[in-house]
Short mmCIF file of C-alpha atoms in Angstrom, two decimals:
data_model
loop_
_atom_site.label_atom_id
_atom_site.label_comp_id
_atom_site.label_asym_id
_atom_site.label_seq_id
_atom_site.Cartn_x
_atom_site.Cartn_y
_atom_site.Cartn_z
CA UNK A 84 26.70 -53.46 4.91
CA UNK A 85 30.10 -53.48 6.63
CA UNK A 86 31.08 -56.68 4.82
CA UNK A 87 30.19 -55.02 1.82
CA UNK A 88 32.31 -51.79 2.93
CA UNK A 89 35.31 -54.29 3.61
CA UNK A 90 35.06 -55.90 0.15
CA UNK A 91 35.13 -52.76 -2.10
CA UNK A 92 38.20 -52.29 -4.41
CA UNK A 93 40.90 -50.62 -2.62
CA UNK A 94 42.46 -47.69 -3.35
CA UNK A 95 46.23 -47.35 -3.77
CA UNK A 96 48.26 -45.99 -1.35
CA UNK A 97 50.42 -42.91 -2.03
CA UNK A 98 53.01 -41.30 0.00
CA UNK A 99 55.92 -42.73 2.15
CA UNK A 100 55.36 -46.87 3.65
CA UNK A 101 58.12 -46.97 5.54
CA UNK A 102 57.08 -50.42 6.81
CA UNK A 103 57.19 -51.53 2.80
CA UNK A 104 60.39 -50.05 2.40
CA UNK A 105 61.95 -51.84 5.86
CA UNK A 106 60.15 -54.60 4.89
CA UNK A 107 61.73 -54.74 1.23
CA UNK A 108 65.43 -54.15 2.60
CA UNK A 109 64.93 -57.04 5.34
CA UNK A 110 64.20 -59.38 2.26
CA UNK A 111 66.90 -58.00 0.48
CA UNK A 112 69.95 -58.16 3.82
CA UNK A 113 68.19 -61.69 3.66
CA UNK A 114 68.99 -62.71 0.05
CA UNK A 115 72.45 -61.04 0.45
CA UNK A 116 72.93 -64.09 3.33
CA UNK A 117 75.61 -60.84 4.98
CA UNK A 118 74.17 -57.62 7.20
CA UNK A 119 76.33 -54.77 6.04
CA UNK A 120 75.94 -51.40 5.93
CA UNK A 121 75.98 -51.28 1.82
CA UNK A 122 73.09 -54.15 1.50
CA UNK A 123 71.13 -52.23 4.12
CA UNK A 124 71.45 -48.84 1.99
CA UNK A 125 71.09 -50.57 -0.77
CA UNK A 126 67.76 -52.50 0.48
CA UNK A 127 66.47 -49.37 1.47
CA UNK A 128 66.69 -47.60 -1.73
CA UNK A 129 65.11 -50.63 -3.40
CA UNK A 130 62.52 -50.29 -0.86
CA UNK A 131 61.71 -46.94 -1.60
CA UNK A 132 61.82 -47.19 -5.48
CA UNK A 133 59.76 -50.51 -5.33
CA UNK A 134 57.05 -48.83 -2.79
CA UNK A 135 56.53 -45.61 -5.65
CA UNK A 136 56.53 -47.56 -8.65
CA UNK A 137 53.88 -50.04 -7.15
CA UNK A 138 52.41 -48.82 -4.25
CA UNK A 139 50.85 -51.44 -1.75
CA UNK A 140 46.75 -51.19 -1.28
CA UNK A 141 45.60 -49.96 1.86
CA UNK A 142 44.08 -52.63 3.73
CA UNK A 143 41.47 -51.46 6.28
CA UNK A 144 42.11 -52.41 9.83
CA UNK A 145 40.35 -51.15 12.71
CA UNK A 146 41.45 -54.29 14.94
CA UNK A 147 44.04 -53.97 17.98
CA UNK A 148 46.30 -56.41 19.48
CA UNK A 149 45.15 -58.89 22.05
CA UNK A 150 48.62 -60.56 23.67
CA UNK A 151 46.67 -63.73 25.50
CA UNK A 152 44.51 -64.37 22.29
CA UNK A 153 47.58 -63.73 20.12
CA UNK A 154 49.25 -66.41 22.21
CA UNK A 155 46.52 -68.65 22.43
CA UNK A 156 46.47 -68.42 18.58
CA UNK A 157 50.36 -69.01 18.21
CA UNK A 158 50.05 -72.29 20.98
CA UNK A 159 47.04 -74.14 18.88
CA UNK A 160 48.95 -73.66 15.71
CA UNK A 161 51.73 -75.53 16.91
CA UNK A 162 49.59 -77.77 18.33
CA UNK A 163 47.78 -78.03 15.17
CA UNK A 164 51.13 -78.24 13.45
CA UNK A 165 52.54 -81.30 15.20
CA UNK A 166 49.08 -83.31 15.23
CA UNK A 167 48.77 -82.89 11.38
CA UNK A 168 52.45 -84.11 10.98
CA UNK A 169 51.65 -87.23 12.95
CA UNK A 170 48.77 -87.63 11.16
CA UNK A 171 50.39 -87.19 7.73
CA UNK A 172 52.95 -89.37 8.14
CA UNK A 173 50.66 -92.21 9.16
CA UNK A 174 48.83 -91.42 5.82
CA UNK A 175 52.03 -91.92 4.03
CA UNK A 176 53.71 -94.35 5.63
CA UNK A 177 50.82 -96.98 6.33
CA UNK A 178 50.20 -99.62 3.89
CA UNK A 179 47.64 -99.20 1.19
CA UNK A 180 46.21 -96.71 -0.60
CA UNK A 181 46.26 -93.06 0.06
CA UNK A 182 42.49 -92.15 1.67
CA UNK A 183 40.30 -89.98 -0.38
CA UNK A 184 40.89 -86.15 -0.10
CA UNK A 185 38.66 -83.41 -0.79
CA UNK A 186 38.96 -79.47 -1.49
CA UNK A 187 36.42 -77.47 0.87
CA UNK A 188 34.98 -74.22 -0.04
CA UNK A 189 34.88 -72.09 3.44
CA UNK A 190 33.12 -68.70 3.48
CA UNK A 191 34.58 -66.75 6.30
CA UNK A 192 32.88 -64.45 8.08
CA UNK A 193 34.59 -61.73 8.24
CA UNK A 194 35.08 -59.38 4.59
CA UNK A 195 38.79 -58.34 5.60
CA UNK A 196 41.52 -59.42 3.40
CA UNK A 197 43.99 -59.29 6.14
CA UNK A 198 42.23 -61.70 8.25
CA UNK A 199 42.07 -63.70 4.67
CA UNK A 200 45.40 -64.10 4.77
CA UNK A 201 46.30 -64.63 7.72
CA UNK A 202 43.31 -67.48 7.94
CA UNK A 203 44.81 -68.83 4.58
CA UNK A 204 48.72 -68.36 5.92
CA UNK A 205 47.82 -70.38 9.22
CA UNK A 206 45.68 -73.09 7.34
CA UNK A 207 48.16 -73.69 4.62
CA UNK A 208 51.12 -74.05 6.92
CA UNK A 209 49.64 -77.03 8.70
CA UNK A 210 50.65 -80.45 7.05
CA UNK A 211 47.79 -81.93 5.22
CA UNK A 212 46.10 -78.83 3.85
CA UNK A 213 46.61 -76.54 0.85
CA UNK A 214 45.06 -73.60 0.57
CA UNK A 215 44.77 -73.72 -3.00
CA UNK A 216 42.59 -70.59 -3.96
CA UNK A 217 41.12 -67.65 -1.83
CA UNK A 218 38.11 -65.40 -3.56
CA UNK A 219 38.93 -61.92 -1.80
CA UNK A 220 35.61 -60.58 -3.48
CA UNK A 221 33.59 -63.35 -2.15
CA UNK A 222 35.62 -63.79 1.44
CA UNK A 223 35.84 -67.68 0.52
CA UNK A 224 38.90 -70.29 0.58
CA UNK A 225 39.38 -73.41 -1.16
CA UNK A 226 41.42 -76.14 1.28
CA UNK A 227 42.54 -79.21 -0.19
CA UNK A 228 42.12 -81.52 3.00
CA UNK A 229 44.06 -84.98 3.20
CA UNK A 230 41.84 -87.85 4.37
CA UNK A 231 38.84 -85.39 4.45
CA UNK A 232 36.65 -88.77 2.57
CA UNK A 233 33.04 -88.36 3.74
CA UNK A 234 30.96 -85.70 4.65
CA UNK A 235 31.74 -85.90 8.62
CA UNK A 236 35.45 -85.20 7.99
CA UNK A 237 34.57 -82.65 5.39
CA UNK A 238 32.46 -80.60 8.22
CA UNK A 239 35.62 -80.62 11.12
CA UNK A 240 38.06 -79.59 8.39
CA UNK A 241 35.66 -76.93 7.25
CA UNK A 242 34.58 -75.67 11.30
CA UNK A 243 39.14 -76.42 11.88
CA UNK A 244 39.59 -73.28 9.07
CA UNK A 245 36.82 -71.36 10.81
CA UNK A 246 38.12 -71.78 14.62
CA UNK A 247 41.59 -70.46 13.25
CA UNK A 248 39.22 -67.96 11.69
CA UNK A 249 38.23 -66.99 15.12
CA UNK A 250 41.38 -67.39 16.80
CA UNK A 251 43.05 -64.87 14.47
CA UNK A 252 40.27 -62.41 14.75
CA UNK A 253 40.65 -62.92 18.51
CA UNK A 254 43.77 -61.96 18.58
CA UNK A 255 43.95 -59.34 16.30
CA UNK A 256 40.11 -57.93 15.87
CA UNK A 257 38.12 -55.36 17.23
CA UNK A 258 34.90 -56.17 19.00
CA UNK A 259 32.39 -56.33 16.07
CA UNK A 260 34.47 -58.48 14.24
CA UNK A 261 34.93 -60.99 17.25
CA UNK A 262 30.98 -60.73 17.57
CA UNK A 263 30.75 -61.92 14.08
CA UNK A 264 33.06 -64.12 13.68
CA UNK A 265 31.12 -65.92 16.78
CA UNK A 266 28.31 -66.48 14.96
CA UNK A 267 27.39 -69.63 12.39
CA UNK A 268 28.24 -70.24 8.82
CA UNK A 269 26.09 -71.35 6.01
CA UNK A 270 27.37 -74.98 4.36
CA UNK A 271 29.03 -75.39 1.29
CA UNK A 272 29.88 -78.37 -1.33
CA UNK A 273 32.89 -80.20 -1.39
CA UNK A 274 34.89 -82.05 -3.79
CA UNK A 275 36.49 -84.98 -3.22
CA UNK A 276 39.19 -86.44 -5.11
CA UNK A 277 40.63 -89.91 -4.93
CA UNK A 278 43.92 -91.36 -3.82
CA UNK A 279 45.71 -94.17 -4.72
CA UNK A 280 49.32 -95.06 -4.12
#
């Protein structure tokens, strides 16, 4: 029932989002390559005109901030980050031919499109997988995993994008969502795709 609250369409957001419009002149001081007072006016009335003509969705969050979690979360991804280089530069530079791959369909188990990102931001920035499509509806992602050949590799990639699941919710969840996200997940198919050098 709450997934199913989570997962409605969501309603456009009216009024002032001030964190849009700071967000919008940041990128905009950042394209400029110069922090002046005119490209930080000017980003600011971008960021206001962008924010009323298309007005961000609200995105439910009822989660707080948990600093060791959130710091646990930010360790293991670098962690994560310099295994899978090692690991992906063996693939490449070893001789032979490139070990199967396959693309993984995850379910997560939480229905909130900001943990959905963040899961699919954290996954896709390690070396070796692509997120390459997220179902918001359906709370699922699609990994492409390198070297992910049989069925035992497909499961740790597929329980790898559900721990950072947890982690994030961990660090950033409320209680009920770090009680579900504890729980199991059903299995899904994979894909597997070929690769040759």
């Amino acid at each position: 029932m709450a997934r199913a609250r989570l997962l409605r369409p969501l309603a456009r957001r009216g009024g002032w989002q001030p964190r849009a419009v700071l967000l919008v002149a940041l990128v905009w001081v950042l394209l400029w390559d110069r922090l002046s007072l005119g490209n930080v006016v000017n980003g600011l009335i971008l960021g206001v005109v962008i924010t009323r003509l298309f007005p961000l969705p609200a995105i439910g969050y009822r989660g707080r901030l948990h600093p060791l979690p959130l710091l646990a979360l930010v360790g293991r991804f670098l962690l994560y980050l310099v295994r899978s280089s090692v690991e992906v530069a063996w693939v490449v530079l070893r001789p032979g031919p490139l070990p199967p791959s396959s693309v993984i369909e995850v379910p997560l188990r939480t229905g909130s499109e900001l943990y959905l990102t963040l899961v699919a931001t954290v996954v896709g920035l390690e070396p070796g997988s692509t997120v390459i499509e997220a179902r918001r509806t359906a709370g699922v992602l699609f990994v492409h995993v390198l070297g992910a050949g049989d069925d035992d590799a497909r499961e740790r990639a597929r329980e790898k994008v559900l721990s950072v699941e947890r982690s994030v919710v961990r660090a950033v969840g409320n209680e009920q969502e770090i009680a579900a996200c504890a729980g199991g997940h059903d299995d899904r198919g994979a894909m597997t795709t070929g690769g040759t050098r």
